[in-house]
Coordinates of C-alpha atoms and ligand atoms in Angstrom, one line a residue:
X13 CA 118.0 69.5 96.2
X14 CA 115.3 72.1 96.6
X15 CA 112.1 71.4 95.6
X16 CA 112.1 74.9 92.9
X17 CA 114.5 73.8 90.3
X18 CA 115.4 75.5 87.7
X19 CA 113.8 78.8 87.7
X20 CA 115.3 80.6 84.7
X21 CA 117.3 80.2 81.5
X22 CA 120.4 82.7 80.8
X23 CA 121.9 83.3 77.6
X24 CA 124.6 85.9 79.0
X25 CA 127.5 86.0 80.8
X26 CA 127.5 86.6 84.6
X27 CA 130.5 88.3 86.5
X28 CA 130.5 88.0 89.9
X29 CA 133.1 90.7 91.9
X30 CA 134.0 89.3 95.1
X31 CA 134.2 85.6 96.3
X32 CA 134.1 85.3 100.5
X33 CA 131.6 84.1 102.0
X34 CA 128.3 85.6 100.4
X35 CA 130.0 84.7 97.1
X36 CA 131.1 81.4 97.6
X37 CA 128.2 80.1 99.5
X38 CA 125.9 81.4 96.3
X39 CA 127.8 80.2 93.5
X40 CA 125.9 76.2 94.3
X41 CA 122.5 78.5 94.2
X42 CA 123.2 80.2 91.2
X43 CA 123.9 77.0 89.3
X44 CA 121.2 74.8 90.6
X45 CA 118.8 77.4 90.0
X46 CA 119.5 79.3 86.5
X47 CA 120.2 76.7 83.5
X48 CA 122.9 78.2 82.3
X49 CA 126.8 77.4 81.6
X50 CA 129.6 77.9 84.4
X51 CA 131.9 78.5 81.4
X52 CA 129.1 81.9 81.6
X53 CA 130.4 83.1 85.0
X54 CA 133.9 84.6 85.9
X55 CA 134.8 85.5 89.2
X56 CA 136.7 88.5 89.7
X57 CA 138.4 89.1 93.0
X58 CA 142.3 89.9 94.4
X59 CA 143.8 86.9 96.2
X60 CA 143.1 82.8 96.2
X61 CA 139.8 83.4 98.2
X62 CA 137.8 80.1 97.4
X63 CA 139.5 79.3 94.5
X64 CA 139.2 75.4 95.0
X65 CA 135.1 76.1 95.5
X66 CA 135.3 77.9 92.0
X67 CA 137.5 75.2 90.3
X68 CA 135.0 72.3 91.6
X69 CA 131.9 74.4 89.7
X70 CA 134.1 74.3 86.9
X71 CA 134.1 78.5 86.9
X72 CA 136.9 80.6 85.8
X73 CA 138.4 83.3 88.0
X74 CA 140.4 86.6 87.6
X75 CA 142.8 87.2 90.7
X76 CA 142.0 91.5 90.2
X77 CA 141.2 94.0 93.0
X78 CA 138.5 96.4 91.4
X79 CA 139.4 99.8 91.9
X80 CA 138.5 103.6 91.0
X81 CA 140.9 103.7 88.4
X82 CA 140.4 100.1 86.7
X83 CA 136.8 99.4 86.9
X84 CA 135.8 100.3 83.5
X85 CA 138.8 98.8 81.6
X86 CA 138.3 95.8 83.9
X87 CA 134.6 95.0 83.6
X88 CA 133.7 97.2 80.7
X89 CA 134.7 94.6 78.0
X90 CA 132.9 91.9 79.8
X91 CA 129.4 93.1 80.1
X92 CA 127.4 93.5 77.4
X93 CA 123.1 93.6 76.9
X94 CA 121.8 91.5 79.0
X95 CA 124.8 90.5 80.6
X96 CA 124.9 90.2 84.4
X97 CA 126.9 91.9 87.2
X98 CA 126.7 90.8 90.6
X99 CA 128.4 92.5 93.0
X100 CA 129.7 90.7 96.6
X101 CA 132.5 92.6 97.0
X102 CA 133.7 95.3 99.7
X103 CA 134.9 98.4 98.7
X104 CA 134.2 98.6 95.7
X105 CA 131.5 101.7 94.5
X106 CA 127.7 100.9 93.8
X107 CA 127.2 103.6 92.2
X108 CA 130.0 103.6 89.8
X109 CA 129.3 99.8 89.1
X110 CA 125.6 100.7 88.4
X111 CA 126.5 103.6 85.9
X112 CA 128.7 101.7 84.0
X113 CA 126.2 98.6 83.4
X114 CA 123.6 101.0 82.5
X115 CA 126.1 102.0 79.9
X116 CA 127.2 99.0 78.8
X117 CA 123.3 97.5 78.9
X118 CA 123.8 95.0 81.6
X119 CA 122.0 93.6 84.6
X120 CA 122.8 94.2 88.7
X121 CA 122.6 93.1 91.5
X122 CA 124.5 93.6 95.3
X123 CA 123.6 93.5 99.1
X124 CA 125.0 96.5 100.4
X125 CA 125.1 99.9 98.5
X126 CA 128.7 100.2 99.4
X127 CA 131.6 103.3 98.5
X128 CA 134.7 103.0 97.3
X129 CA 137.4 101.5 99.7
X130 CA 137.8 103.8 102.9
X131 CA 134.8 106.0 102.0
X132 CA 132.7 104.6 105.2
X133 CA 135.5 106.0 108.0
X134 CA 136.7 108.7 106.0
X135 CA 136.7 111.5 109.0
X136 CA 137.7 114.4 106.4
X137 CA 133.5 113.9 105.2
X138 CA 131.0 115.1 107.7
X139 CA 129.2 112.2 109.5
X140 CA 126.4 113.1 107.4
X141 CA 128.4 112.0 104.4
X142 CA 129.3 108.6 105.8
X143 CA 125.6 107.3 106.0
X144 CA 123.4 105.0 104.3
X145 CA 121.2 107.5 103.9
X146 CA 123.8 109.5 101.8
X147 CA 124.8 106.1 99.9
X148 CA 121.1 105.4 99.1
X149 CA 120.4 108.9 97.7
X150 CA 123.5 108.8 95.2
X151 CA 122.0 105.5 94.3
X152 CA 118.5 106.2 93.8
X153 CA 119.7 109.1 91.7
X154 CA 120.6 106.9 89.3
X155 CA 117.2 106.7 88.1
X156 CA 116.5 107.7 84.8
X157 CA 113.6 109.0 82.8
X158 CA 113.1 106.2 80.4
X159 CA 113.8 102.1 80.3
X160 CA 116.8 101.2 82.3
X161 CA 118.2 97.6 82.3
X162 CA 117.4 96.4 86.1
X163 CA 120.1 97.2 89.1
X164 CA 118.6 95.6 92.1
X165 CA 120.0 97.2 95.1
X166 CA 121.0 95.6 98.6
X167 CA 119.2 92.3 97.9
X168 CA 120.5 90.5 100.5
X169 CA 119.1 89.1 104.1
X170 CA 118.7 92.4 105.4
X171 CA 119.3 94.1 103.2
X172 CA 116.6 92.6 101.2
X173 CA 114.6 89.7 102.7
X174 CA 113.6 91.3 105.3
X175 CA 111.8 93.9 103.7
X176 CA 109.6 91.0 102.1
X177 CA 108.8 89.7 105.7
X178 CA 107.2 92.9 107.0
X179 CA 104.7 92.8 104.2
X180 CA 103.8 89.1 104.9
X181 CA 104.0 90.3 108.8
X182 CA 101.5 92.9 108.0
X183 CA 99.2 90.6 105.8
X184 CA 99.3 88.2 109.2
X185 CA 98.6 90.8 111.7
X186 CA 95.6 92.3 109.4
X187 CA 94.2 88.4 109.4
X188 CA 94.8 88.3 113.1
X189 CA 92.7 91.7 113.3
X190 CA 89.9 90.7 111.1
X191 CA 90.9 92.5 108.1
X192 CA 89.4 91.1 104.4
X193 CA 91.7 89.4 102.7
X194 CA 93.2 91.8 100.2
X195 CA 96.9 92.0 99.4
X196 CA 97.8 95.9 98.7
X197 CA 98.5 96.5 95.1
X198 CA 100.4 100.0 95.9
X199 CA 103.6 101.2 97.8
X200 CA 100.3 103.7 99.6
X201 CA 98.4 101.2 100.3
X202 CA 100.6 99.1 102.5
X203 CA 101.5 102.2 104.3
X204 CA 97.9 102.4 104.8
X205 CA 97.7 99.1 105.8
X206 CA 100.4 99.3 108.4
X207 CA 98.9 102.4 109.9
X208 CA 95.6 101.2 110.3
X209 CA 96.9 97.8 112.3
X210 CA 98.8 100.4 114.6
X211 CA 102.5 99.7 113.4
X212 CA 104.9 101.9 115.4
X213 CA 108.0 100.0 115.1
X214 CA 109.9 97.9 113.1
X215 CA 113.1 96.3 114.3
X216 CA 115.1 93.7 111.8
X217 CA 115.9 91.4 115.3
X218 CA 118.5 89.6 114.9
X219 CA 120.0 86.7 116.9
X220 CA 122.9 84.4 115.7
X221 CA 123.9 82.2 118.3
X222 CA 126.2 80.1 115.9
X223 CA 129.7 79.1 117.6
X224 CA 132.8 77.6 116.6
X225 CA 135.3 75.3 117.6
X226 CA 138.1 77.7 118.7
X227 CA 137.4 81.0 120.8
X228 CA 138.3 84.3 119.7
X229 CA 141.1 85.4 120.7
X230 CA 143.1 88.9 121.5
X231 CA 143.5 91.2 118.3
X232 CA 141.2 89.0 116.5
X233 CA 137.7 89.7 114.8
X234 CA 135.6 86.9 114.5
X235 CA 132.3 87.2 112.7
X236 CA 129.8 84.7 111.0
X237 CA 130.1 86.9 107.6
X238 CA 132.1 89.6 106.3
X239 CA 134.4 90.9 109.2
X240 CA 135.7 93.9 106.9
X241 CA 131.8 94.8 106.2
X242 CA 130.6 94.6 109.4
X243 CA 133.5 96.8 110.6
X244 CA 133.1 99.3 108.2
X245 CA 129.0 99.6 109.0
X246 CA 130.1 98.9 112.5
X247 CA 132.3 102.2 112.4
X248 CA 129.1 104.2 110.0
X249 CA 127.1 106.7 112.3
X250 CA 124.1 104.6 113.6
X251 CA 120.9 105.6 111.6
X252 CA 117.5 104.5 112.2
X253 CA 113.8 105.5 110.3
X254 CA 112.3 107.8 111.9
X255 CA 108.7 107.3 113.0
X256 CA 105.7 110.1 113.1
X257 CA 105.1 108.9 116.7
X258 CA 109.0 110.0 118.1
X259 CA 107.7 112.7 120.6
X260 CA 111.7 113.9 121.1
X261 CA 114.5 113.5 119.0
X262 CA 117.7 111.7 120.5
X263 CA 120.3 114.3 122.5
X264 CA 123.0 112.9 119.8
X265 CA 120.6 112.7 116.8
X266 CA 120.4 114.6 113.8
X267 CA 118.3 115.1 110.8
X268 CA 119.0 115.1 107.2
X269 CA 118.3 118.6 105.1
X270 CA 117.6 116.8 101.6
X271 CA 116.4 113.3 100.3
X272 CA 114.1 111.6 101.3
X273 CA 113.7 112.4 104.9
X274 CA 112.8 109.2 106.3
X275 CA 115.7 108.8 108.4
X276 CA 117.9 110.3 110.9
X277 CA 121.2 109.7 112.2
X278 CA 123.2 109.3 115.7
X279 CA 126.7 111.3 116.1
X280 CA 128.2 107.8 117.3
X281 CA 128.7 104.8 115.7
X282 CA 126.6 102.0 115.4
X283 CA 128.8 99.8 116.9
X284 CA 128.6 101.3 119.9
X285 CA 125.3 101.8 120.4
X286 CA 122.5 99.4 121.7
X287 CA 118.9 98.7 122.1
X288 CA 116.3 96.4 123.6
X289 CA 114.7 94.2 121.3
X290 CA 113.5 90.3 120.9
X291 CA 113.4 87.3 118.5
X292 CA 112.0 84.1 119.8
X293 CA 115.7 82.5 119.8
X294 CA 116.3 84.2 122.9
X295 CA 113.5 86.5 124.3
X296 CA 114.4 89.8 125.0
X297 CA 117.9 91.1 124.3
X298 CA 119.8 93.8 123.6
X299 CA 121.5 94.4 120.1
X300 CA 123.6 96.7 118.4
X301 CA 121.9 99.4 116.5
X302 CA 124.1 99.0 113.2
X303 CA 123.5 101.0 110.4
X304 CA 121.5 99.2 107.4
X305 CA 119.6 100.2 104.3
X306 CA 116.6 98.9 105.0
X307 CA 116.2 100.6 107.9
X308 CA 115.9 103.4 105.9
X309 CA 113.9 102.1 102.5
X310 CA 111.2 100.6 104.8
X311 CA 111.0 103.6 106.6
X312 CA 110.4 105.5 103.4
X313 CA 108.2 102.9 101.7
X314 CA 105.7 103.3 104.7
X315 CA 105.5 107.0 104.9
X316 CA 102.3 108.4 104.4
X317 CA 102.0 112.3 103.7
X318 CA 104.6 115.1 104.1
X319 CA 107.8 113.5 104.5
X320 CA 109.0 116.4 106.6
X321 CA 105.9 115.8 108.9
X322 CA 104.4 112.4 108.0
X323 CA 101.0 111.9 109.1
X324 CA 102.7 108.5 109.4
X325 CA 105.7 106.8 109.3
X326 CA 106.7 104.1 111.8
X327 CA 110.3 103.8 113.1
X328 CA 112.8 101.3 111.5
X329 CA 115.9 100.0 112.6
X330 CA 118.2 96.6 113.0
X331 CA 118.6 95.5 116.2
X332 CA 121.9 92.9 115.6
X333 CA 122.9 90.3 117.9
X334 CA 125.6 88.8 116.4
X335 CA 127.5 85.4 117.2
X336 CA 128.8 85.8 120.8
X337 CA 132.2 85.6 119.7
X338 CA 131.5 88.9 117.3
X339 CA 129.8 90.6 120.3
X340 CA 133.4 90.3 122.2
X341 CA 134.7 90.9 118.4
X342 CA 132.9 94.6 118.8
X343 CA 133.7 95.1 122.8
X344 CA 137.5 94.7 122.1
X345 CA 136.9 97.1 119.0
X346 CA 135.3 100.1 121.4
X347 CA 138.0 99.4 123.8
X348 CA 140.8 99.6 120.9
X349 CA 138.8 103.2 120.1
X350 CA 137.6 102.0 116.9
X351 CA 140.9 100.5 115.7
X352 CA 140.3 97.7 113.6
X353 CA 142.2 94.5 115.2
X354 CA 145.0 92.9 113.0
X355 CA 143.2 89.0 112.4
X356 CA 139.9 88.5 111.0
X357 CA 138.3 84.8 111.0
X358 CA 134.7 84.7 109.6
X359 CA 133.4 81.3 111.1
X360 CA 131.9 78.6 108.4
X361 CA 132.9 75.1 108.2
X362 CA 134.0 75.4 111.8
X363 CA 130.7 76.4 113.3
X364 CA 130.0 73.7 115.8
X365 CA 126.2 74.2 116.7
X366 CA 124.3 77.4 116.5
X367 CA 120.8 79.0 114.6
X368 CA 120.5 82.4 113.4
X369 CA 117.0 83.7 114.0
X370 CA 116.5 86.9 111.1
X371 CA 113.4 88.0 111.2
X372 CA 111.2 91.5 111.7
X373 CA 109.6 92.8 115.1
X374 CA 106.5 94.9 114.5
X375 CA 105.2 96.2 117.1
X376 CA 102.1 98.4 118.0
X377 CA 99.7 96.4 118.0
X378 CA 98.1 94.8 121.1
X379 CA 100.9 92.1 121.2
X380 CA 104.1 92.5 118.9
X381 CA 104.5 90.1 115.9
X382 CA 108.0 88.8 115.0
X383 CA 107.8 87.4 111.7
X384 CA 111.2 85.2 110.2
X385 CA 113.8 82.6 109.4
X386 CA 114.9 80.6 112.5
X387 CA 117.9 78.8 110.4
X388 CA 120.1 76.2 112.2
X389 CA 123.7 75.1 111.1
X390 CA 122.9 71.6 110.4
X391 CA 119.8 72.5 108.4
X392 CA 121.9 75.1 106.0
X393 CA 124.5 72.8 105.8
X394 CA 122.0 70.0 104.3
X395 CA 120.1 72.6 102.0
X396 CA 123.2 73.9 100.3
X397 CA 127.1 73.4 100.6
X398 CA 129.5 76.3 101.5
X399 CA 127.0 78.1 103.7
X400 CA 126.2 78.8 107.4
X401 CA 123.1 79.9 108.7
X402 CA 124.0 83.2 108.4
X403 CA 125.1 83.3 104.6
X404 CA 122.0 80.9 103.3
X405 CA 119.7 83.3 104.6
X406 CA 121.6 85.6 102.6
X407 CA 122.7 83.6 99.9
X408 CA 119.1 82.6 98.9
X409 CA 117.8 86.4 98.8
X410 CA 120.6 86.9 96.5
X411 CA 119.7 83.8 93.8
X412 CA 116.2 84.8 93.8
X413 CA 117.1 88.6 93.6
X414 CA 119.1 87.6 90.6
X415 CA 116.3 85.3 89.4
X416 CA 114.3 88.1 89.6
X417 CA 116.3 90.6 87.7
X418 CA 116.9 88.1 85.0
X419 CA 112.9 87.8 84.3
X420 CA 111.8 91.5 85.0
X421 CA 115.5 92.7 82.9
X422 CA 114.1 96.6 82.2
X423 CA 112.8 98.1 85.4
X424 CA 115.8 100.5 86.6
X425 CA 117.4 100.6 89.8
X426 CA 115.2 99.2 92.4
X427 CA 115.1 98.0 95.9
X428 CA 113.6 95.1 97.9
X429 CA 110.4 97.0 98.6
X430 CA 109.6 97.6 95.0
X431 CA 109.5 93.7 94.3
X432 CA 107.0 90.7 94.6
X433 CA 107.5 89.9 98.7
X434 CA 105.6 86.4 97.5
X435 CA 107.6 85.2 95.0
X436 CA 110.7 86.3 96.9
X437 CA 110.1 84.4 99.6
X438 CA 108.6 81.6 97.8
X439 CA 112.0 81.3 96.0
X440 CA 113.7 81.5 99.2
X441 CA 111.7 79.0 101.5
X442 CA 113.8 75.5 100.9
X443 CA 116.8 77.2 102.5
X444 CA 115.0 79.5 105.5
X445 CA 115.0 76.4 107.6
X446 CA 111.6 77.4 110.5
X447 CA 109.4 80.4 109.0
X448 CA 107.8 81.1 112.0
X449 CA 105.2 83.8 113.0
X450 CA 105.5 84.6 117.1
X451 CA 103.4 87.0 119.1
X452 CA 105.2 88.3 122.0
X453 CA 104.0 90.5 125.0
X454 CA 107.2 91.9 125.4
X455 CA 107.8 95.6 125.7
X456 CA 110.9 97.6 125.9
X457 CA 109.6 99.2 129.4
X458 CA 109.1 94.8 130.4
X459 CA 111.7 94.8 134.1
X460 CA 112.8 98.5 133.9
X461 CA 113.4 100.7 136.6
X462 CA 113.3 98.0 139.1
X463 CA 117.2 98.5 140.2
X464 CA 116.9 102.2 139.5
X465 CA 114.7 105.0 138.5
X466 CA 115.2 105.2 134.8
X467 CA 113.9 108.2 132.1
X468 CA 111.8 106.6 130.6
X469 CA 108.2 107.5 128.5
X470 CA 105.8 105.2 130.7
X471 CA 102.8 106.9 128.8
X472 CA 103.9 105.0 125.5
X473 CA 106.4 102.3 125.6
X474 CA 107.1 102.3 121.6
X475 CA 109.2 105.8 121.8
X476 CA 113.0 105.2 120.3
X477 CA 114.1 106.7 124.2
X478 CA 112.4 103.6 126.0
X479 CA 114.3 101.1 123.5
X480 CA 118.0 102.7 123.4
X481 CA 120.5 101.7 126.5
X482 CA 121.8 104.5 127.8
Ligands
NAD511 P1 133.9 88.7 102.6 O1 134.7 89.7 103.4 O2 133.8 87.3 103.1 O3 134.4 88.7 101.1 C1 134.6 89.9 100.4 C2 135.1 89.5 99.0 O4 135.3 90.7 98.3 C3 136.4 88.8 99.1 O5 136.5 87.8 98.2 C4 137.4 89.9 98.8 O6 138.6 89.4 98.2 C5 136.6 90.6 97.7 N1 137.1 92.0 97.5 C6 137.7 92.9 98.4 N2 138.1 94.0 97.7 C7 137.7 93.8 96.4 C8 137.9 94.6 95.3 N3 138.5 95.8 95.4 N4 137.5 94.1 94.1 C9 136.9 92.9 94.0 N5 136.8 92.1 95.1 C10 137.2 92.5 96.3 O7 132.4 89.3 102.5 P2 131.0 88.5 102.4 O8 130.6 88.1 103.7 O9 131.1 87.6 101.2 O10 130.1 89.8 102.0 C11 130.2 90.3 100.7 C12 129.3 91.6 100.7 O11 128.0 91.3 101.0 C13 129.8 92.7 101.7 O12 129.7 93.9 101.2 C14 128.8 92.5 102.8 O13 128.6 93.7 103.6 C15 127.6 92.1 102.1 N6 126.6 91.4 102.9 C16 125.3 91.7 102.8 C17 124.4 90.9 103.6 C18 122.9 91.2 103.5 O14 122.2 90.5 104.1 N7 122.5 92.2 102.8 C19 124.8 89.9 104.4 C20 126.2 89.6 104.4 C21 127.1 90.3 103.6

């Protein structure tokens, strides 16, 4: 049992859409956490997915798909002021889930700003049109003039935690450098902050080495959470923030004409693109550079000036190295040309041995800084049932995220960065397993060249060129 307890009192009801392994590995959190009735929650999701998980918490669920055409009669009647929506689905549209609970008064909360089914590989939209960036600006558009019951957006692990740890990281590195001890009050202020401690770049590096008991096998995708997600951002046109430092902008790369600027876009997938990075799991690796929101909200929380010519902005992006059996997962995809294969396992009670190390990588400074969760399987799997590694880093974000929402129920659509990184992570300690600070030396120009001459910016070794795998 962790040692928070209860940490709010609900009165409503709570439908959660979606039940694989984000929502099943939450639904223990949720009721440890929030006093409040199960005979209050309804699942809604197609299929038998954890229905014996459900039935032990004593919670009700509806076997319905949510689509276009039923989500208002479906969920309309259920949500009420006050009431909460919390979306874990795939496929199924942020946006349209957010107007109608601003309608209907309620609260809401999901990981991933998500489109309706197909909308992420739908070749008919310019790649433009199949970003994050796009999703986030449809999202953030939701905002309204006046009070608007809270819709916390991509409150995930990363989504979500993550954007928590780099203001923690940054608080470190300004101790490290001597700094008073002041926390910033205002979005400006830790963009200030960051640019005076010489913050260039910002991966979210990622290592899961978690493996299970049976090997992947031809045809099938194995992943240590959702396989249909991580396909569908897999497939999404890589994106990364876009630093004030870039000195050229990549052959394939593009830039966005409206929004918030913060963030430009590859003309390849993510899936099949790489970059050097490091975590302290492993040392230096290299790891897909997949698509994620807060690759782009961190960007644009940091920027300092003109967002069409920031006098600062550092560059953001996730640098994922999933479970080895998902790497192979993602090789047999790019050899498939971006087919999807047939099977799809997502490994849980199976995982054998394994940590997932989520943390950020800021570097700039004299020595980089990684700052994160190193989470190991036995260690989730004493914290909370129905979890790995991988979903209790996520799973937490999510109960404190609702926590949060519950207690602060009228500030409009908002993201990670707009919310107390403290009490976040405070809320989410008992289950992060090591919360470890580690400097590192490392730098992406660390062994190059030495087999061949490589084009690479020698003069400064943060530029996005000396980080990508050609
Ligand atoms: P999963 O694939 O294990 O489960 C998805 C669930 O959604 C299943 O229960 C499925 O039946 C249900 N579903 C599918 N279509 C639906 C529809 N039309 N209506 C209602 N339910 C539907 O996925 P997961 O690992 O539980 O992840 C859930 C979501 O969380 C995904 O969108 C994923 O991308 C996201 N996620 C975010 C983070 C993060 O850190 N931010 C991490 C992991 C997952």
């Amino acid at each position: 049992m962790s040692e928070h307890g209860k940490l709010h009192r609900f009165g409503g009801r709570l439908v959660m859409v979606g039940f694989g392994s984000i929502g099943q590995g939450v639904l223990p959190l949720l009721l440890r956490h929030i006093e409040m009735s199960p005979a209050q929650m309804l699942i809604v999701t197609p299929g038998n997915d954890g229905h014996e998980i459900a039935a032990a918490h004593g919670v009700a669920m509806l076997d319905a798909a949510v689509t276009e055409a039923n989500h208002r009669e479906l969920l309309g009647p259920r949500l009420g002021p006050g009431d909460f929506l919390l979306n874990l689905s795939v496929d199924v549209s942020t946006t349209a889930l957010i107007a109608l609970c601003h309608e209907r008064g309620a609260l809401y909360l999901d990981t991933v700003i998500e489109p309706w089914a197909g909308g992420y590989t739908d070749t008919r939209l310019p790649p433009a049109s199949r970003t994050n960036y796009a999703l986030r600006e449809a999202a953030l558009a939701l905002r309204g003039p006046g009070p608007q019951p809270t819709a916390v957006l991509t409150h995930g692990a990363n989504p979500g935690l993550v954007s928590h740890f780099v203001k923690q990281a940054l608080l470190d590195l300004a101790r490290a450098a001597g700094e008073p001890p002041a926390v910033p009050a205002r979005r400006e202020d830790w963009a200030r902050l960051a640019q005076r401690l010489g913050v260039r770049v910002i991966h979210i590096a990622e290592r899961d080495n978690q493996v299970g008991a049976r090997r992947k096998e031809i045809g099938e995708f194995v992943n240590t959470w959702s396989v249909d997600g991580f396909v569908g951002e897999g497939l999404q046109p890589s994106e990364l923030g876009w630093g004030s430092h870039e000195r050229e902008l990549p052959p394939d790369g593009a830039r966005h004409t409206s929004g918030s600027l913060a963030a430009i876009y590859l003309r390849r997938p993510g899936a099949g693109t790489r970059l050097r990075s490091w975590t302290p799991l492993a040392g230096a690796q290299q790891g897909f550079l997949i698509t994620h929101g807060e690759s782009i909200s961190i960007a644009d929380y940091l920027t300092l000036g003109d967002p069409a010519q920031p006098a600062y902005r550092p560059t953001v992006c996730y640098a994922y190295h999933p479970c080895d059996d998902a790497v192979l997962s993602l090789h047999e995809l790019a050899g498939r040309a971006w087919v999807p294969q047939e099977r799809h396992r997502i490994l849980k009670d199976d995982i054998v041995a394994g940590t997932d190390a989520l943390g950020v990588l800021l570097m700039g400074p004299p020595r980089a800084y990684w700052y994160g969760s190193l989470l190991d399987i036995d260690t989730a799997r004493a914290a909370c049932p129905h979890n790995s590694a991988t979903s209790l880093q996520v799973t937490s974000a999510v109960m404190a995220g609702v926590v949060w929402a519950m207690r602060n129920p009228e500030r409009g659509v908002v993201e990670p960065d707009d919310m107390p990184y403290d009490e976040i992570i405070d809320w989410c300690r008992p289950y992060l397993g090591r919360i470890v600070g580690a400097y590192t030396d490392w730098t992406p120009l660390d062994g190059r060249g030495r087999l061949f001459d490589e084009p690479l910016d020698r003069d400064d070794p943060w530029q996005f060129k000396n980080f990508r795998v050609g």
